[in-house]
PDB file of C-alpha atoms in Angstrom:
ATOM      1  CA  UNK D 300       5.468 -27.117 -66.692  1.00  0.00           C
ATOM      2  CA  UNK D 301       8.177 -26.524 -64.085  1.00  0.00           C
ATOM      3  CA  UNK D 302       8.961 -23.110 -65.657  1.00  0.00           C
ATOM      4  CA  UNK D 303       5.303 -22.058 -65.413  1.00  0.00           C
ATOM      5  CA  UNK D 304       5.110 -23.166 -61.791  1.00  0.00           C
ATOM      6  CA  UNK D 305       8.323 -21.296 -60.938  1.00  0.00           C
ATOM      7  CA  UNK D 306       7.063 -18.145 -62.712  1.00  0.00           C
ATOM      8  CA  UNK D 307       3.699 -18.363 -60.922  1.00  0.00           C
ATOM      9  CA  UNK D 308       5.409 -18.867 -57.543  1.00  0.00           C
ATOM     10  CA  UNK D 309       7.703 -15.865 -58.183  1.00  0.00           C
ATOM     11  CA  UNK D 310       4.735 -13.626 -59.086  1.00  0.00           C
ATOM     12  CA  UNK D 311       2.797 -14.804 -56.031  1.00  0.00           C
ATOM     13  CA  UNK D 312       5.725 -14.004 -53.718  1.00  0.00           C
ATOM     14  CA  UNK D 313       6.219 -10.584 -55.343  1.00  0.00           C
ATOM     15  CA  UNK D 314       2.533  -9.692 -54.833  1.00  0.00           C
ATOM     16  CA  UNK D 315       2.626 -10.936 -51.244  1.00  0.00           C
ATOM     17  CA  UNK D 316       5.729  -8.923 -50.399  1.00  0.00           C
ATOM     18  CA  UNK D 317       4.403  -5.693 -51.925  1.00  0.00           C
ATOM     19  CA  UNK D 318       1.053  -5.989 -50.154  1.00  0.00           C
ATOM     20  CA  UNK D 319       2.407  -6.821 -46.673  1.00  0.00           C
ATOM     21  CA  UNK D 320       2.032  -4.208 -43.970  1.00  0.00           C
ATOM     22  CA  UNK D 321       4.894  -3.113 -41.788  1.00  0.00           C
ATOM     23  CA  UNK D 322       5.255  -4.662 -38.339  1.00  0.00           C
ATOM     24  CA  UNK D 323       5.087  -1.241 -36.679  1.00  0.00           C
ATOM     25  CA  UNK D 324       4.781   2.445 -37.396  1.00  0.00           C
ATOM     26  CA  UNK D 325       5.504   5.480 -35.261  1.00  0.00           C
ATOM     27  CA  UNK D 326       3.462   8.655 -35.449  1.00  0.00           C
ATOM     28  CA  UNK D 327       3.265  11.809 -33.385  1.00  0.00           C
ATOM     29  CA  UNK D 328      -0.520  11.399 -32.939  1.00  0.00           C
ATOM     30  CA  UNK D 329      -1.606   7.766 -32.675  1.00  0.00           C
ATOM     31  CA  UNK D 330      -5.238   8.472 -33.500  1.00  0.00           C
ATOM     32  CA  UNK D 331      -7.580  11.349 -34.197  1.00  0.00           C
ATOM     33  CA  UNK D 332      -8.676  13.316 -31.154  1.00  0.00           C
ATOM     34  CA  UNK D 333      -5.952  12.181 -28.758  1.00  0.00           C
ATOM     35  CA  UNK D 334      -4.402  15.066 -26.843  1.00  0.00           C
ATOM     36  CA  UNK D 335      -1.915  13.546 -24.411  1.00  0.00           C
ATOM     37  CA  UNK D 336      -0.724  14.645 -21.010  1.00  0.00           C
ATOM     38  CA  UNK D 337      -3.603  15.899 -18.946  1.00  0.00           C
ATOM     39  CA  UNK D 338      -3.368  15.555 -15.195  1.00  0.00           C
ATOM     40  CA  UNK D 339      -6.494  14.609 -13.228  1.00  0.00           C
ATOM     41  CA  UNK D 340      -7.094  14.170  -9.498  1.00  0.00           C
ATOM     42  CA  UNK D 341     -10.162  12.132  -8.530  1.00  0.00           C
ATOM     43  CA  UNK D 342     -11.586  11.861  -5.018  1.00  0.00           C
ATOM     44  CA  UNK D 343     -14.284   9.321  -4.136  1.00  0.00           C
ATOM     45  CA  UNK D 344     -15.310   6.624  -1.656  1.00  0.00           C
ATOM     46  CA  UNK D 345     -15.273   2.865  -2.264  1.00  0.00           C
ATOM     47  CA  UNK D 346     -17.903   0.764  -0.411  1.00  0.00           C
ATOM     48  CA  UNK D 347     -16.972  -2.906   0.043  1.00  0.00           C
ATOM     49  CA  UNK D 348     -19.962  -4.722   1.582  1.00  0.00           C
ATOM     50  CA  UNK D 349     -19.472  -8.378   2.496  1.00  0.00           C
ATOM     51  CA  UNK D 350     -22.319  -8.816   5.009  1.00  0.00           C
ATOM     52  CA  UNK D 351     -26.085  -8.546   4.771  1.00  0.00           C
ATOM     53  CA  UNK D 352     -28.672  -9.399   2.131  1.00  0.00           C
ATOM     54  CA  UNK D 353     -27.038  -7.450  -0.708  1.00  0.00           C
ATOM     55  CA  UNK D 354     -23.262  -7.867  -0.540  1.00  0.00           C
ATOM     56  CA  UNK D 355     -21.156  -6.094  -3.170  1.00  0.00           C
ATOM     57  CA  UNK D 356     -18.217  -8.511  -2.682  1.00  0.00           C
ATOM     58  CA  UNK D 357     -18.402 -12.289  -2.404  1.00  0.00           C
ATOM     59  CA  UNK D 358     -15.907 -15.039  -1.633  1.00  0.00           C
ATOM     60  CA  UNK D 359     -15.425 -17.232  -4.698  1.00  0.00           C
ATOM     61  CA  UNK D 360     -12.386 -19.333  -3.705  1.00  0.00           C
ATOM     62  CA  UNK D 361     -10.137 -20.180  -0.809  1.00  0.00           C
ATOM     63  CA  UNK D 362      -7.147 -22.334   0.042  1.00  0.00           C
ATOM     64  CA  UNK D 363      -7.535 -25.416   2.275  1.00  0.00           C
ATOM     65  CA  UNK D 364      -6.167 -23.531   5.303  1.00  0.00           C
ATOM     66  CA  UNK D 365      -7.912 -20.192   4.713  1.00  0.00           C
ATOM     67  CA  UNK D 366     -10.494 -20.518   7.485  1.00  0.00           C
ATOM     68  CA  UNK D 367      -7.849 -21.439  10.078  1.00  0.00           C
ATOM     69  CA  UNK D 368      -5.640 -18.500   9.042  1.00  0.00           C
ATOM     70  CA  UNK D 369      -6.007 -15.286  11.086  1.00  0.00           C
ATOM     71  CA  UNK D 370      -5.375 -13.252   7.932  1.00  0.00           C
ATOM     72  CA  UNK D 371      -7.508 -15.444   5.641  1.00  0.00           C
ATOM     73  CA  UNK D 372      -4.532 -16.260   3.390  1.00  0.00           C
ATOM     74  CA  UNK D 373      -5.707 -17.621   0.044  1.00  0.00           C
ATOM     75  CA  UNK D 374      -9.204 -16.129  -0.020  1.00  0.00           C
ATOM     76  CA  UNK D 375     -10.322 -14.669  -3.363  1.00  0.00           C
ATOM     77  CA  UNK D 376     -13.145 -12.133  -3.508  1.00  0.00           C
ATOM     78  CA  UNK D 377     -15.037 -10.814  -6.546  1.00  0.00           C
ATOM     79  CA  UNK D 378     -16.507  -7.336  -6.180  1.00  0.00           C
ATOM     80  CA  UNK D 379     -18.819  -4.856  -7.847  1.00  0.00           C
ATOM     81  CA  UNK D 380     -18.478  -2.071  -5.275  1.00  0.00           C
ATOM     82  CA  UNK D 381     -20.113   1.351  -5.557  1.00  0.00           C
ATOM     83  CA  UNK D 382     -17.951   4.464  -5.828  1.00  0.00           C
ATOM     84  CA  UNK D 383     -19.612   7.514  -4.304  1.00  0.00           C
ATOM     85  CA  UNK D 384     -18.936  11.240  -3.928  1.00  0.00           C
ATOM     86  CA  UNK D 385     -19.151  11.066  -0.130  1.00  0.00           C
ATOM     87  CA  UNK D 386     -18.534   8.485   2.589  1.00  0.00           C
ATOM     88  CA  UNK D 387     -22.221   7.818   3.205  1.00  0.00           C
ATOM     89  CA  UNK D 388     -23.498   4.853   1.143  1.00  0.00           C
ATOM     90  CA  UNK D 389     -26.514   6.951   0.123  1.00  0.00           C
ATOM     91  CA  UNK D 390     -24.348   9.731  -1.380  1.00  0.00           C
ATOM     92  CA  UNK D 391     -24.309  10.105  -5.170  1.00  0.00           C
ATOM     93  CA  UNK D 392     -22.865   7.072  -6.955  1.00  0.00           C
ATOM     94  CA  UNK D 393     -20.313   8.063  -9.598  1.00  0.00           C
ATOM     95  CA  UNK D 394     -19.156   4.608 -10.646  1.00  0.00           C
ATOM     96  CA  UNK D 395     -18.347   1.026  -9.742  1.00  0.00           C
ATOM     97  CA  UNK D 396     -15.145  -0.760  -8.725  1.00  0.00           C
ATOM     98  CA  UNK D 397     -15.390  -4.072 -10.543  1.00  0.00           C
ATOM     99  CA  UNK D 398     -12.766  -6.742 -10.086  1.00  0.00           C
ATOM    100  CA  UNK D 399     -11.193  -8.996  -7.522  1.00  0.00           C
ATOM    101  CA  UNK D 400      -8.893  -9.057  -4.558  1.00  0.00           C
ATOM    102  CA  UNK D 401      -7.028 -11.890  -2.887  1.00  0.00           C
ATOM    103  CA  UNK D 402      -5.200 -12.334   0.408  1.00  0.00           C
ATOM    104  CA  UNK D 403      -1.657 -12.961  -0.821  1.00  0.00           C
ATOM    105  CA  UNK D 404       0.646 -12.560   2.188  1.00  0.00           C
ATOM    106  CA  UNK D 405       1.410 -15.365   4.657  1.00  0.00           C
ATOM    107  CA  UNK D 406       2.091 -13.057   7.614  1.00  0.00           C
ATOM    108  CA  UNK D 407       0.099  -9.845   7.190  1.00  0.00           C
ATOM    109  CA  UNK D 408      -3.362  -8.865   5.975  1.00  0.00           C
ATOM    110  CA  UNK D 409      -2.413  -7.773   2.460  1.00  0.00           C
ATOM    111  CA  UNK D 410      -4.514  -8.013  -0.683  1.00  0.00           C
ATOM    112  CA  UNK D 411      -3.543  -8.030  -4.319  1.00  0.00           C
ATOM    113  CA  UNK D 412      -6.131  -5.771  -5.969  1.00  0.00           C
ATOM    114  CA  UNK D 413      -7.225  -6.077  -9.620  1.00  0.00           C
ATOM    115  CA  UNK D 414      -9.953  -3.525 -10.361  1.00  0.00           C
ATOM    116  CA  UNK D 415     -11.550  -1.560 -13.149  1.00  0.00           C
ATOM    117  CA  UNK D 416     -12.901   1.720 -11.834  1.00  0.00           C
ATOM    118  CA  UNK D 417     -15.866   2.230 -14.170  1.00  0.00           C
ATOM    119  CA  UNK D 418     -17.320   5.748 -14.076  1.00  0.00           C
ATOM    120  CA  UNK D 419     -21.072   6.058 -14.645  1.00  0.00           C
ATOM    121  CA  UNK D 420     -21.671   9.770 -13.938  1.00  0.00           C
ATOM    122  CA  UNK D 421     -20.150  13.171 -14.689  1.00  0.00           C
ATOM    123  CA  UNK D 422     -17.535  14.174 -17.224  1.00  0.00           C
ATOM    124  CA  UNK D 423     -15.845  10.733 -17.079  1.00  0.00           C
ATOM    125  CA  UNK D 424     -19.049   8.723 -17.652  1.00  0.00           C
ATOM    126  CA  UNK D 425     -18.227   5.659 -19.776  1.00  0.00           C
ATOM    127  CA  UNK D 426     -14.498   5.807 -19.010  1.00  0.00           C
ATOM    128  CA  UNK D 427     -12.517   3.373 -16.886  1.00  0.00           C
ATOM    129  CA  UNK D 428      -9.249   3.229 -14.968  1.00  0.00           C
ATOM    130  CA  UNK D 429      -7.363  -0.009 -14.349  1.00  0.00           C
ATOM    131  CA  UNK D 430      -5.810  -0.451 -10.923  1.00  0.00           C
ATOM    132  CA  UNK D 431      -3.537  -3.365 -10.058  1.00  0.00           C
ATOM    133  CA  UNK D 432      -1.392  -3.603  -6.977  1.00  0.00           C
ATOM    134  CA  UNK D 433      -0.613  -4.484  -3.393  1.00  0.00           C
ATOM    135  CA  UNK D 434      -2.966  -3.199  -0.698  1.00  0.00           C
ATOM    136  CA  UNK D 435      -1.596  -3.493   2.849  1.00  0.00           C
ATOM    137  CA  UNK D 436      -4.996  -2.718   4.337  1.00  0.00           C
ATOM    138  CA  UNK D 437      -3.775  -2.260   7.903  1.00  0.00           C
ATOM    139  CA  UNK D 438      -1.524   0.638   6.813  1.00  0.00           C
ATOM    140  CA  UNK D 439      -2.967   4.110   7.278  1.00  0.00           C
ATOM    141  CA  UNK D 440      -2.491   5.076   3.612  1.00  0.00           C
ATOM    142  CA  UNK D 441      -1.849   2.590   0.808  1.00  0.00           C
ATOM    143  CA  UNK D 442      -0.644   3.306  -2.704  1.00  0.00           C
ATOM    144  CA  UNK D 443      -1.533   1.255  -5.770  1.00  0.00           C
ATOM    145  CA  UNK D 444      -0.617   1.861  -9.410  1.00  0.00           C
ATOM    146  CA  UNK D 445      -3.013   2.924 -12.129  1.00  0.00           C
ATOM    147  CA  UNK D 446      -1.855   0.970 -15.164  1.00  0.00           C
ATOM    148  CA  UNK D 447      -4.257   2.043 -17.903  1.00  0.00           C
ATOM    149  CA  UNK D 448      -7.708   3.182 -18.839  1.00  0.00           C
ATOM    150  CA  UNK D 449     -10.331   3.660 -21.533  1.00  0.00           C
ATOM    151  CA  UNK D 450     -12.377   6.557 -22.885  1.00  0.00           C
ATOM    152  CA  UNK D 451     -11.170   9.841 -21.362  1.00  0.00           C
ATOM    153  CA  UNK D 452      -8.428   7.872 -19.604  1.00  0.00           C
ATOM    154  CA  UNK D 453      -6.711   6.248 -22.591  1.00  0.00           C
ATOM    155  CA  UNK D 454      -2.995   5.791 -21.899  1.00  0.00           C
ATOM    156  CA  UNK D 455      -3.588   6.546 -18.194  1.00  0.00           C
ATOM    157  CA  UNK D 456      -0.809   6.067 -15.696  1.00  0.00           C
ATOM    158  CA  UNK D 457      -0.541   7.160 -12.109  1.00  0.00           C
ATOM    159  CA  UNK D 458      -1.426   5.993  -8.653  1.00  0.00           C
ATOM    160  CA  UNK D 459      -4.282   5.649  -6.201  1.00  0.00           C
ATOM    161  CA  UNK D 460      -4.019   6.351  -2.496  1.00  0.00           C
ATOM    162  CA  UNK D 461      -6.463   4.440  -0.322  1.00  0.00           C
ATOM    163  CA  UNK D 462      -7.298   5.279   3.276  1.00  0.00           C
ATOM    164  CA  UNK D 463      -9.833   3.334   5.349  1.00  0.00           C
ATOM    165  CA  UNK D 464     -12.579   5.747   6.346  1.00  0.00           C
ATOM    166  CA  UNK D 465     -14.808   3.316   8.249  1.00  0.00           C
ATOM    167  CA  UNK D 466     -14.709  -0.380   9.079  1.00  0.00           C
ATOM    168  CA  UNK D 467     -17.737  -2.189  10.542  1.00  0.00           C
ATOM    169  CA  UNK D 468     -17.084  -5.908  10.869  1.00  0.00           C
ATOM    170  CA  UNK D 469     -15.752  -6.832   7.426  1.00  0.00           C
ATOM    171  CA  UNK D 470     -17.603  -4.041   5.595  1.00  0.00           C
ATOM    172  CA  UNK D 471     -15.380  -1.111   4.647  1.00  0.00           C
ATOM    173  CA  UNK D 472     -15.676   2.418   3.345  1.00  0.00           C
ATOM    174  CA  UNK D 473     -12.375   3.466   1.795  1.00  0.00           C
ATOM    175  CA  UNK D 474     -11.449   6.998   0.736  1.00  0.00           C
ATOM    176  CA  UNK D 475      -9.577   7.149  -2.566  1.00  0.00           C
ATOM    177  CA  UNK D 476      -7.440   9.915  -4.027  1.00  0.00           C
ATOM    178  CA  UNK D 477      -6.380   9.021  -7.557  1.00  0.00           C
ATOM    179  CA  UNK D 478      -3.728  10.970  -9.469  1.00  0.00           C
ATOM    180  CA  UNK D 479      -3.392  10.231 -13.174  1.00  0.00           C
ATOM    181  CA  UNK D 480      -1.700  11.437 -16.328  1.00  0.00           C
ATOM    182  CA  UNK D 481      -3.694  10.664 -19.460  1.00  0.00           C
TER     183      UNK D 481
END
């Protein structure tokens, strides 16, 4: 009986070892249709509306001292902001900036931005870019990294430059220039 069990266990291990897949493989083309290393420059406007009847960004959390802080330290906002071709809110919408930002600096008005730029029009319709970084919004031009993407932007890497175009109260129109390799 013990011999049969040992033989069965040996056969089972042999089958398991021969049918296991490797931990990793390296290929020159990871999947069909991927042609790496295109460079793309995108230019659009981001509309962050906090006021009014139809805000595109809302406060979802805050720290106990947020309201007494001049820079609103600890506030967390969730946004679904339109991206348009021009600075006017009625210009053609080409996508949405969906994500969140939080006031993360004790001394200055600085946000940590976590956004998916989801394109809904044009040649990049259905594709996204992922942006994650520090936004010192009082600086004239800010730079944030592009850390990935989907669709046309698979394997994307690069950076976004943001420049405030217009600020009315807490509502902002921000001009974006995005430079990506994909």
